[in-house]
Short mmCIF file of C-alpha atoms and ligand atoms in Angstrom, two decimals:
data_model
loop_
_atom_site.label_atom_id
_atom_site.label_comp_id
_atom_site.label_asym_id
_atom_site.label_seq_id
_atom_site.Cartn_x
_atom_site.Cartn_y
_atom_site.Cartn_z
CA MET A 6 4.72 -12.50 25.88
CA SER A 7 3.73 -10.99 29.18
CA ALA A 8 -0.06 -11.14 28.73
CA ALA A 9 -2.20 -9.69 31.57
CA ASN A 10 -0.02 -11.04 34.44
CA PRO A 11 -0.67 -8.91 37.54
CA SER A 12 2.51 -10.21 39.20
CA LEU A 13 4.67 -8.14 36.72
CA SER A 14 5.67 -4.95 38.47
CA ASN A 15 5.91 -2.82 35.34
CA GLN A 16 2.44 -3.34 34.25
CA ARG A 17 0.62 -0.47 32.53
CA GLU A 18 -3.05 -0.28 31.47
CA PRO A 19 -3.38 -0.08 27.72
CA LYS A 20 -5.59 2.77 26.50
CA VAL A 21 -5.53 2.62 22.76
CA VAL A 22 -5.98 -0.76 21.00
CA LEU A 23 -3.08 -0.39 18.55
CA GLY A 24 -3.29 -2.27 15.31
CA PHE A 25 -0.36 -4.38 13.98
CA THR A 26 0.93 -4.51 17.57
CA ASN A 27 1.35 -7.51 19.88
CA LEU A 28 -1.38 -6.44 22.28
CA PRO A 29 0.07 -8.00 25.40
CA ASP A 30 3.21 -5.83 24.80
CA LEU A 31 1.04 -2.75 25.48
CA ARG A 32 0.95 -3.82 29.10
CA THR A 33 4.71 -3.76 29.51
CA ARG A 34 6.02 -1.19 27.04
CA GLU A 35 4.87 2.41 26.38
CA PRO A 36 4.12 2.87 22.76
CA LEU A 37 6.51 5.44 21.12
CA GLN A 38 4.99 8.88 21.28
CA ILE A 39 5.50 10.79 18.03
CA THR A 40 4.80 14.39 18.70
CA ARG A 41 5.77 16.42 15.59
CA GLY A 42 7.08 16.28 12.11
CA LYS A 43 9.16 18.37 9.72
CA GLY A 44 9.91 17.52 6.03
CA ILE A 45 10.93 13.80 5.97
CA PHE A 46 11.56 13.75 9.77
CA VAL A 47 9.33 13.00 12.75
CA TYR A 48 10.24 13.55 16.39
CA ASP A 49 9.30 11.70 19.55
CA ASP A 50 8.48 13.24 22.88
CA THR A 51 12.16 13.30 23.88
CA GLY A 52 13.00 15.30 20.78
CA LYS A 53 14.79 12.43 19.03
CA ASP A 54 14.50 12.66 15.24
CA TYR A 55 13.68 9.81 12.86
CA ILE A 56 13.66 9.73 9.07
CA GLU A 57 10.28 8.47 8.22
CA ALA A 58 11.57 6.28 5.39
CA VAL A 59 8.20 4.61 4.91
CA SER A 60 6.22 7.94 4.84
CA SER A 61 4.30 6.53 7.80
CA PHE A 62 2.45 3.66 5.98
CA TYR A 63 3.38 5.12 2.55
CA CYS A 64 1.32 8.24 3.13
CA THR A 65 2.99 11.61 3.57
CA ALA A 66 4.14 12.22 -0.01
CA LEU A 67 4.71 15.95 0.73
CA GLY A 68 6.35 15.44 4.09
CA PHE A 69 5.22 16.26 7.54
CA SER A 70 5.06 20.02 7.59
CA GLU A 71 3.38 21.32 4.45
CA GLU A 72 1.81 24.66 5.35
CA ALA A 73 -0.14 24.91 2.13
CA LEU A 74 -2.16 21.81 3.12
CA ILE A 75 -2.84 23.20 6.59
CA GLU A 76 -4.04 26.46 5.00
CA ALA A 77 -6.30 24.52 2.59
CA ALA A 78 -7.88 22.74 5.56
CA VAL A 79 -8.42 25.96 7.53
CA LYS A 80 -9.86 27.76 4.47
CA GLN A 81 -12.33 24.96 3.88
CA MET A 82 -13.30 24.82 7.61
CA ARG A 83 -14.08 28.53 7.49
CA GLU A 84 -16.24 28.12 4.37
CA ILE A 85 -18.13 24.97 5.40
CA PRO A 86 -16.46 22.58 7.79
CA PHE A 87 -18.75 19.70 7.12
CA TYR A 88 -21.59 18.77 4.94
CA VAL A 89 -22.52 15.33 3.56
CA SER A 90 -22.03 14.75 -0.12
CA ALA A 91 -25.11 12.52 -0.56
CA MET A 92 -28.86 12.85 -1.21
CA HIS A 93 -28.30 14.92 -4.29
CA ARG A 94 -26.20 17.48 -2.55
CA VAL A 95 -22.46 18.07 -2.93
CA VAL A 96 -19.80 20.52 -1.67
CA PRO A 97 -17.87 22.24 -4.52
CA ALA A 98 -14.47 21.04 -3.27
CA VAL A 99 -15.64 17.44 -3.58
CA GLU A 100 -16.69 18.01 -7.23
CA ALA A 101 -13.50 19.78 -8.00
CA LEU A 102 -11.39 16.93 -6.61
CA ALA A 103 -13.41 14.41 -8.61
CA GLU A 104 -12.82 16.50 -11.73
CA ARG A 105 -9.13 16.59 -11.17
CA LEU A 106 -8.91 12.84 -10.47
CA ILE A 107 -10.95 12.12 -13.63
CA ALA A 108 -8.44 14.16 -15.60
CA MET A 109 -5.56 12.23 -14.15
CA ALA A 110 -7.07 8.75 -14.12
CA PRO A 111 -5.77 6.12 -16.61
CA ILE A 112 -9.51 5.45 -17.46
CA LYS A 113 -11.48 7.44 -19.96
CA ASN A 114 -14.49 9.31 -18.73
CA ALA A 115 -14.12 7.83 -15.25
CA LYS A 116 -16.49 8.32 -12.29
CA VAL A 117 -15.32 8.76 -8.70
CA ALA A 118 -16.79 7.54 -5.42
CA PHE A 119 -15.15 8.88 -2.28
CA SER A 120 -14.55 7.24 1.05
CA ALA A 121 -12.25 7.84 3.98
CA THR A 122 -9.67 5.01 3.90
CA GLY A 123 -7.96 2.79 1.40
CA SER A 124 -9.79 -0.19 2.95
CA GLU A 125 -13.14 1.48 2.35
CA ALA A 126 -12.31 2.34 -1.21
CA ASN A 127 -11.49 -1.34 -1.86
CA ASP A 128 -14.45 -2.52 0.07
CA ALA A 129 -16.74 -0.24 -1.93
CA LEU A 130 -15.17 -1.62 -5.10
CA ILE A 131 -16.18 -5.22 -4.19
CA LYS A 132 -19.62 -4.02 -3.10
CA PHE A 133 -20.15 -2.07 -6.31
CA LEU A 134 -18.93 -5.06 -8.33
CA TRP A 135 -21.56 -7.33 -6.80
CA PHE A 136 -24.24 -4.71 -7.29
CA HIS A 137 -23.18 -4.07 -10.88
CA ASN A 138 -23.26 -7.79 -11.73
CA ASN A 139 -26.66 -8.23 -10.24
CA ALA A 140 -27.94 -5.22 -12.20
CA VAL A 141 -26.60 -6.43 -15.52
CA GLY A 142 -27.92 -9.96 -15.10
CA LYS A 143 -24.77 -11.69 -14.05
CA PRO A 144 -25.68 -12.65 -10.49
CA ARG A 145 -23.44 -15.72 -10.44
CA ARG A 146 -20.28 -13.71 -11.17
CA LYS A 147 -19.18 -12.75 -7.64
CA LYS A 148 -15.86 -14.42 -6.79
CA VAL A 149 -12.76 -12.25 -6.60
CA ILE A 150 -9.15 -13.35 -7.01
CA ALA A 151 -6.38 -11.52 -5.16
CA ARG A 152 -2.81 -12.47 -4.48
CA LEU A 153 -0.94 -14.09 -1.60
CA GLY A 154 1.20 -11.55 0.20
CA SER A 155 -0.87 -8.55 -0.92
CA TYR A 156 -2.53 -6.14 1.54
CA HIS A 157 -5.82 -4.50 0.61
CA GLY A 158 -7.27 -3.38 3.91
CA GLY A 159 -8.78 -4.18 7.32
CA THR A 160 -12.52 -4.44 6.69
CA ILE A 161 -14.09 -7.91 6.45
CA ALA A 162 -14.07 -7.95 2.68
CA THR A 163 -10.68 -6.27 2.22
CA ALA A 164 -9.01 -8.42 4.84
CA SER A 165 -10.47 -11.37 2.84
CA LEU A 166 -8.73 -9.92 -0.29
CA THR A 167 -5.51 -9.57 1.63
CA GLY A 168 -3.25 -12.62 1.16
CA TRP A 169 -1.63 -13.10 4.62
CA VAL A 170 -2.64 -15.73 7.23
CA LYS A 171 -1.81 -13.23 9.99
CA TYR A 172 -4.64 -11.03 8.93
CA HIS A 173 -7.06 -13.98 8.63
CA LYS A 174 -6.24 -16.23 11.57
CA GLY A 175 -8.79 -16.00 14.38
CA PHE A 176 -11.03 -13.57 12.45
CA ASP A 177 -12.81 -16.37 10.53
CA LEU A 178 -11.43 -14.99 7.25
CA PRO A 179 -11.28 -14.98 4.35
CA LEU A 180 -14.99 -15.00 3.47
CA PRO A 181 -16.13 -17.54 0.89
CA GLY A 182 -15.62 -16.40 -2.71
CA PHE A 183 -12.22 -14.74 -2.13
CA LEU A 184 -9.53 -16.74 -3.88
CA HIS A 185 -5.78 -16.23 -3.83
CA THR A 186 -3.14 -16.80 -6.46
CA ALA A 187 0.68 -16.62 -6.20
CA GLN A 188 2.47 -13.26 -5.81
CA PRO A 189 5.34 -12.79 -8.25
CA ASP A 190 8.51 -13.38 -6.12
CA THR A 191 11.45 -13.96 -8.34
CA PHE A 192 13.96 -14.29 -5.51
CA ASN A 193 12.10 -17.02 -3.61
CA ASP A 194 9.87 -18.59 -6.15
CA ALA A 195 11.62 -18.63 -9.59
CA LEU A 196 13.19 -22.06 -10.26
CA PRO A 197 16.97 -22.33 -10.81
CA GLY A 198 17.71 -21.40 -14.45
CA GLU A 199 14.16 -20.26 -15.08
CA SER A 200 14.04 -17.17 -17.30
CA GLU A 201 11.99 -14.09 -16.37
CA GLU A 202 9.71 -14.90 -19.32
CA ASP A 203 9.23 -18.54 -18.26
CA TYR A 204 8.57 -17.49 -14.65
CA ALA A 205 5.87 -15.05 -15.80
CA ASP A 206 4.31 -17.86 -17.96
CA ARG A 207 4.28 -20.15 -14.96
CA LEU A 208 2.59 -17.58 -12.71
CA VAL A 209 -0.07 -16.99 -15.38
CA ALA A 210 -0.56 -20.75 -15.90
CA GLU A 211 -1.15 -21.05 -12.12
CA LEU A 212 -3.67 -18.24 -12.26
CA GLU A 213 -5.46 -19.98 -15.14
CA GLN A 214 -5.61 -23.28 -13.17
CA LEU A 215 -7.18 -21.41 -10.25
CA ILE A 216 -9.73 -19.84 -12.59
CA GLN A 217 -10.57 -23.18 -14.19
CA ALA A 218 -10.83 -24.97 -10.84
CA ASN A 219 -13.38 -22.45 -9.54
CA GLU A 220 -16.06 -22.22 -12.28
CA PRO A 221 -14.70 -19.38 -14.52
CA GLU A 222 -18.14 -17.97 -15.17
CA THR A 223 -18.51 -17.25 -11.38
CA ILE A 224 -15.33 -15.21 -11.12
CA ALA A 225 -15.91 -11.44 -11.35
CA ALA A 226 -12.61 -9.66 -10.79
CA PHE A 227 -8.92 -9.86 -10.13
CA VAL A 228 -7.64 -7.29 -7.60
CA ALA A 229 -3.98 -6.46 -7.26
CA GLU A 230 -1.48 -3.70 -6.62
CA PRO A 231 0.79 -3.14 -9.66
CA VAL A 232 3.61 -4.12 -7.25
CA SER A 233 2.96 -5.17 -3.67
CA VAL A 234 4.96 -3.39 -1.01
CA ALA A 235 3.18 -5.56 1.62
CA ALA A 236 4.73 -8.56 -0.07
CA GLY A 237 8.11 -6.91 0.19
CA LEU A 238 8.24 -5.03 -3.10
CA THR A 239 8.53 -8.25 -5.14
CA VAL A 240 8.67 -6.58 -8.54
CA PRO A 241 6.87 -8.74 -11.16
CA PRO A 242 8.67 -10.08 -14.21
CA ARG A 243 8.51 -7.65 -17.19
CA THR A 244 5.80 -9.66 -19.12
CA TYR A 245 3.68 -10.55 -16.09
CA TRP A 246 1.13 -7.77 -16.35
CA PRO A 247 0.45 -7.90 -20.11
CA LYS A 248 0.03 -11.68 -19.83
CA VAL A 249 -2.28 -11.50 -16.68
CA ALA A 250 -4.41 -8.81 -18.44
CA ALA A 251 -4.76 -11.01 -21.56
CA LEU A 252 -5.73 -14.02 -19.46
CA LEU A 253 -8.37 -12.10 -17.55
CA GLY A 254 -9.74 -10.73 -20.83
CA LYS A 255 -10.10 -14.34 -22.09
CA TYR A 256 -12.34 -15.25 -19.16
CA GLU A 257 -14.13 -11.88 -18.96
CA ILE A 258 -12.74 -11.20 -15.53
CA ARG A 259 -12.38 -7.49 -14.63
CA LEU A 260 -9.00 -6.07 -13.69
CA PHE A 261 -9.06 -3.89 -10.56
CA ASP A 262 -6.01 -1.96 -9.68
CA ASP A 263 -5.21 -1.08 -6.04
CA GLU A 264 -3.10 2.10 -6.29
CA VAL A 265 -3.44 3.00 -2.67
CA VAL A 266 0.38 2.84 -2.29
CA THR A 267 1.61 2.96 -5.86
CA GLY A 268 -0.47 5.95 -7.08
CA PHE A 269 0.90 9.49 -7.46
CA TRP A 270 4.43 8.87 -8.75
CA ARG A 271 5.54 6.37 -6.09
CA THR A 272 6.81 4.03 -8.90
CA GLY A 273 8.29 6.86 -10.88
CA LYS A 274 5.19 7.37 -13.02
CA LEU A 275 1.81 8.84 -12.05
CA TRP A 276 0.25 5.36 -11.77
CA GLY A 277 1.83 1.98 -11.06
CA ALA A 278 -0.39 0.66 -13.95
CA GLU A 279 1.47 3.06 -16.20
CA THR A 280 4.78 1.77 -14.98
CA PHE A 281 3.78 -1.83 -15.77
CA GLY A 282 1.80 -1.01 -18.94
CA PHE A 283 -1.70 -2.23 -18.08
CA ARG A 284 -5.14 -0.67 -18.18
CA PRO A 285 -7.49 -1.36 -15.23
CA GLU A 286 -11.21 -1.04 -15.37
CA CYS A 287 -11.30 0.49 -11.90
CA LEU A 288 -8.70 1.69 -9.45
CA THR A 289 -8.54 2.81 -5.83
CA VAL A 290 -6.42 5.55 -4.30
CA ALA A 291 -5.86 6.95 -0.77
CA LYS A 292 -2.81 7.85 1.30
CA ALA A 293 -0.79 10.22 -0.98
CA LEU A 294 -4.02 11.54 -2.40
CA SER A 295 -4.10 14.01 0.49
CA SER A 296 -0.53 13.33 1.61
CA ALA A 297 -2.58 11.77 4.40
CA TYR A 298 -3.16 15.14 6.08
CA GLN A 299 -6.86 14.24 5.95
CA PRO A 300 -8.49 10.78 5.62
CA ILE A 301 -9.75 10.45 2.11
CA SER A 302 -9.84 7.72 -0.52
CA ALA A 303 -11.50 7.19 -3.93
CA THR A 304 -12.79 4.33 -6.00
CA ILE A 305 -12.34 5.38 -9.63
CA MET A 306 -14.36 3.45 -12.19
CA SER A 307 -14.98 3.21 -15.96
CA ASP A 308 -18.17 4.66 -17.25
CA THR A 309 -19.47 1.24 -18.32
CA PHE A 310 -18.93 -0.06 -14.82
CA TYR A 311 -20.79 3.09 -13.56
CA GLU A 312 -23.62 2.40 -15.95
CA GLY A 313 -24.27 -0.87 -14.16
CA LEU A 314 -24.50 1.03 -10.89
CA GLU A 315 -26.92 3.50 -12.49
CA LYS A 316 -29.14 0.62 -13.75
CA GLY A 317 -29.24 -1.07 -10.28
CA SER A 318 -29.86 2.23 -8.57
CA ASP A 319 -32.74 3.02 -10.87
CA GLU A 320 -34.39 -0.25 -9.94
CA VAL A 321 -34.34 0.64 -6.24
CA GLY A 322 -34.89 4.40 -6.62
CA MET A 323 -31.57 5.30 -5.03
CA PHE A 324 -28.04 4.05 -4.80
CA GLY A 325 -28.02 2.28 -1.41
CA HIS A 326 -24.45 3.17 -0.45
CA ALA A 327 -23.05 6.25 1.29
CA GLY A 328 -20.87 7.21 4.23
CA THR A 329 -21.16 10.32 6.40
CA TYR A 330 -17.49 11.15 5.81
CA HIS A 331 -17.39 10.03 2.21
CA GLY A 332 -16.02 13.12 0.43
CA HIS A 333 -15.63 15.13 3.67
CA PRO A 334 -15.19 18.77 2.51
CA VAL A 335 -12.02 19.44 4.51
CA ALA A 336 -10.46 16.17 3.30
CA ALA A 337 -11.51 16.97 -0.21
CA ALA A 338 -10.00 20.50 -0.06
CA VAL A 339 -6.76 19.11 1.31
CA ALA A 340 -6.57 16.40 -1.34
CA LEU A 341 -7.27 18.89 -4.06
CA ARG A 342 -4.49 21.13 -2.81
CA THR A 343 -2.19 18.19 -2.57
CA LEU A 344 -2.70 17.37 -6.23
CA GLU A 345 -2.30 21.00 -7.13
CA LEU A 346 0.97 21.17 -5.20
CA MET A 347 2.20 17.99 -6.90
CA GLU A 348 1.65 19.67 -10.21
CA GLU A 349 2.94 23.16 -9.22
CA ARG A 350 6.12 21.70 -7.69
CA LYS A 351 6.59 19.18 -10.47
CA ILE A 352 6.74 16.33 -7.95
CA GLY A 353 6.78 13.72 -10.78
CA GLU A 354 9.89 15.33 -12.25
CA HIS A 355 11.54 15.64 -8.83
CA VAL A 356 10.86 11.94 -8.17
CA GLN A 357 12.34 11.02 -11.50
CA ALA A 358 15.39 13.15 -10.82
CA VAL A 359 16.13 11.57 -7.43
CA ILE A 360 15.34 7.99 -8.32
CA PRO A 361 18.86 7.15 -9.74
CA HIS A 362 20.48 8.50 -6.58
CA PHE A 363 18.07 6.53 -4.42
CA HIS A 364 18.70 3.33 -6.41
CA ARG A 365 22.48 3.78 -6.31
CA GLY A 366 22.29 4.24 -2.54
CA LEU A 367 20.26 1.02 -2.11
CA GLU A 368 22.30 -0.98 -4.54
CA ARG A 369 25.34 -0.46 -2.36
CA PHE A 370 23.80 -2.90 0.17
CA ALA A 371 23.48 -5.73 -2.41
CA ASN A 372 26.88 -7.05 -1.35
CA HIS A 373 26.17 -6.81 2.35
CA PRO A 374 26.42 -10.26 4.02
CA LEU A 375 22.84 -10.04 5.30
CA VAL A 376 21.22 -8.98 2.12
CA GLY A 377 19.89 -11.86 0.04
CA ASP A 378 18.07 -9.66 -2.42
CA CYS A 379 17.93 -5.95 -3.04
CA ARG A 380 14.87 -4.63 -4.97
CA MET A 381 13.92 -1.18 -6.04
CA LEU A 382 11.20 0.51 -8.12
CA GLY A 383 10.66 4.23 -8.28
CA LEU A 384 11.07 5.85 -4.92
CA THR A 385 10.56 2.43 -3.15
CA GLY A 386 13.09 -0.08 -2.11
CA ALA A 387 13.47 -3.31 -0.15
CA ILE A 388 16.13 -5.63 1.13
CA GLU A 389 15.46 -9.29 1.91
CA LEU A 390 17.51 -10.44 4.86
CA VAL A 391 19.19 -13.83 5.09
CA ALA A 392 21.61 -15.18 7.70
CA ASP A 393 23.68 -16.80 4.98
CA LYS A 394 23.91 -15.40 1.48
CA LYS A 395 24.83 -18.69 -0.20
CA THR A 396 22.28 -21.01 1.42
CA ARG A 397 19.75 -18.25 1.99
CA ARG A 398 19.30 -19.66 5.48
CA ARG A 399 17.05 -17.48 7.68
CA PRO A 400 16.10 -17.92 11.30
CA GLU A 401 12.60 -18.97 12.38
CA PRO A 402 10.06 -17.58 12.67
CA ALA A 403 10.03 -15.76 9.37
CA GLY A 404 10.67 -12.05 9.84
CA THR A 405 13.14 -12.46 12.77
CA LEU A 406 15.95 -10.58 10.95
CA ALA A 407 13.76 -7.93 9.36
CA THR A 408 12.06 -7.17 12.69
CA TYR A 409 15.42 -6.91 14.42
CA PHE A 410 16.71 -4.64 11.64
CA ALA A 411 13.67 -2.40 11.88
CA ASP A 412 14.24 -2.13 15.70
CA ARG A 413 17.92 -1.17 15.15
CA ALA A 414 16.91 1.29 12.47
CA ARG A 415 14.47 2.87 14.92
CA GLU A 416 17.16 3.12 17.59
CA ASN A 417 19.31 4.88 14.91
CA GLY A 418 16.62 7.34 13.98
CA LEU A 419 15.11 5.63 10.89
CA PHE A 420 11.74 4.03 10.30
CA VAL A 421 11.73 1.12 7.84
CA ARG A 422 8.86 -1.36 7.44
CA PRO A 423 9.56 -5.02 8.06
CA THR A 424 7.35 -7.42 6.08
CA GLY A 425 8.15 -11.12 6.05
CA ASP A 426 11.93 -11.31 5.78
CA SER A 427 12.12 -8.04 3.93
CA ALA A 428 12.41 -4.44 5.05
CA VAL A 429 10.75 -1.87 2.85
CA ILE A 430 11.43 1.88 2.40
CA ALA A 431 9.28 4.40 0.57
CA PRO A 432 10.27 7.87 1.80
CA PRO A 433 8.27 11.06 1.25
CA LEU A 434 8.42 12.05 -2.45
CA ILE A 435 9.96 15.45 -1.48
CA ILE A 436 13.16 13.77 -0.25
CA THR A 437 16.41 15.38 -1.52
CA GLU A 438 19.64 13.66 -2.50
CA SER A 439 21.41 14.73 0.73
CA GLU A 440 18.52 13.36 2.74
CA ILE A 441 18.74 10.09 0.81
CA ASP A 442 22.43 9.92 1.82
CA GLU A 443 21.54 10.44 5.43
CA LEU A 444 18.74 7.84 5.17
CA PHE A 445 21.17 5.24 3.85
CA ARG A 446 23.90 6.22 6.47
CA ARG A 447 21.43 5.33 9.23
CA PHE A 448 20.33 2.27 7.25
CA ARG A 449 23.93 0.97 7.11
CA VAL A 450 24.55 1.40 10.86
CA ALA A 451 21.34 -0.53 11.58
CA LEU A 452 22.18 -3.26 9.15
CA ASP A 453 25.71 -3.72 10.55
CA GLU A 454 24.33 -3.93 14.02
CA THR A 455 21.83 -6.49 12.77
CA LEU A 456 24.79 -8.46 11.25
CA ASP A 457 26.65 -8.51 14.55
CA TRP A 458 23.61 -9.79 16.36
CA THR A 459 22.94 -12.42 13.65
CA VAL A 460 26.44 -13.77 13.73
CA ARG A 461 26.27 -14.11 17.54
CA THR A 462 22.74 -15.41 17.73
CA PHE A 463 22.46 -17.68 14.63
CA PRO A 464 25.98 -19.08 13.99
CA ALA A 465 26.35 -21.24 10.87
C1 LIG B 8 -2.12 -1.55 -1.15
C2 LIG B 8 -3.02 -1.15 -0.04
N1 LIG B 8 -4.34 -1.12 -0.28
C3 LIG B 8 -5.20 -0.83 0.74
C4 LIG B 8 -4.68 -0.41 1.99
C5 LIG B 8 -5.70 -0.04 3.07
O1 LIG B 8 -5.66 1.35 3.27
P1 LIG B 8 -6.09 1.94 4.71
O2 LIG B 8 -5.13 1.49 5.70
O3 LIG B 8 -6.14 3.40 4.47
O4 LIG B 8 -7.49 1.46 4.94
C6 LIG B 8 -3.39 -0.37 2.18
C7 LIG B 8 -2.82 0.02 3.53
O5 LIG B 8 -1.65 0.03 3.78
C8 LIG B 8 -2.46 -0.79 1.15
O6 LIG B 8 -1.17 -0.87 1.37
#
């Protein structure tokens, strides 16, 4: 913690306010400059390569050098580089993208609202929910339940949905009306001897208690990712989702699905909801939607949900929500091309083909002395680090080992994402088996170096 201490000789003046960074560190340490990318690799300004095993925030599904996406952007820029899709005007690429998403969505006859980021898509969802409920005569139903450990974005509403103190503290968040229930976390939370089924029942009972304690008729929706990577890829028990869906149905609480990370084959199927067998009323997508080559996101809703928006809009004479860059033509063209490429190149089949190799690679770490738990789902994996496998002892503050491991991984040319005491990986979907082998080779070196440090620094 250097803060702004002018007596330090190596002070630098920060230029960019970097998120998820300890800001005083920007005065003493240059941020890493990433200058180019190729396939699953990115390179810094010294030419050092890194496997981007988290697809840079779970984004670059098609890797870092997909020419077809660049061409799609250039083509759209030449046709019409920008025009708002609002005020009864739309650019064809935006309509074509909506049409494609409607055909893919796990919702019949869906409608699509575009925004630029995952946060905005979730924020719009909450805003639309309130608007809908006012329009259909349910003005008291406004509260939203999300889960501890989940991440849903950085706007005021979506940071309120997010279930981490570090995203609330000092920001006066969460806003009133945002409630949080437990995240499934079998490794840390299931009781000794508790079956998977019993654990799911306990989580659902806790959710019901929360509902009952907060005037059930004032609760509008439950928002969750099918599996939360922010929580460390804590895969829910098999019966969790059907039971949660049934409980929400009992109290007429809508089920909203944040597929910002899990959408587009990340979990092995097109949608995370499909992997876990539930049907949301609305869902949000971003990131892999355009392989993140352009900022674009979407809020996809059922037609009955949309009808509420229509009703409310008619009362005012217009729908009072838009964004200059919502459905930006270049972003829409790139997203459309991304979805076409995913189909043309059979990305879903490719993912399914490499998943067993990826899982076998990660499973090899289950016996490592630092690995308390090893979790995987689709092309996503996590290890939870402990200083002692038997006692599950871990140094304070939480995250010490995972942060050190992520630093060692970076030194060894690999980006992993530390979250709590876990480190998550979710490489570009185009990754090959030999690249998976190289990823885990670097992973092992970093983990062994972390073990050496742990044994020296935190002896039993
Ligand atoms: C599940 C989930 N939802 C929403 C978001 C917010 O997306 P964005 O950062 O594009 O605003 C994220 C970002 O990581 C996310 O992981």
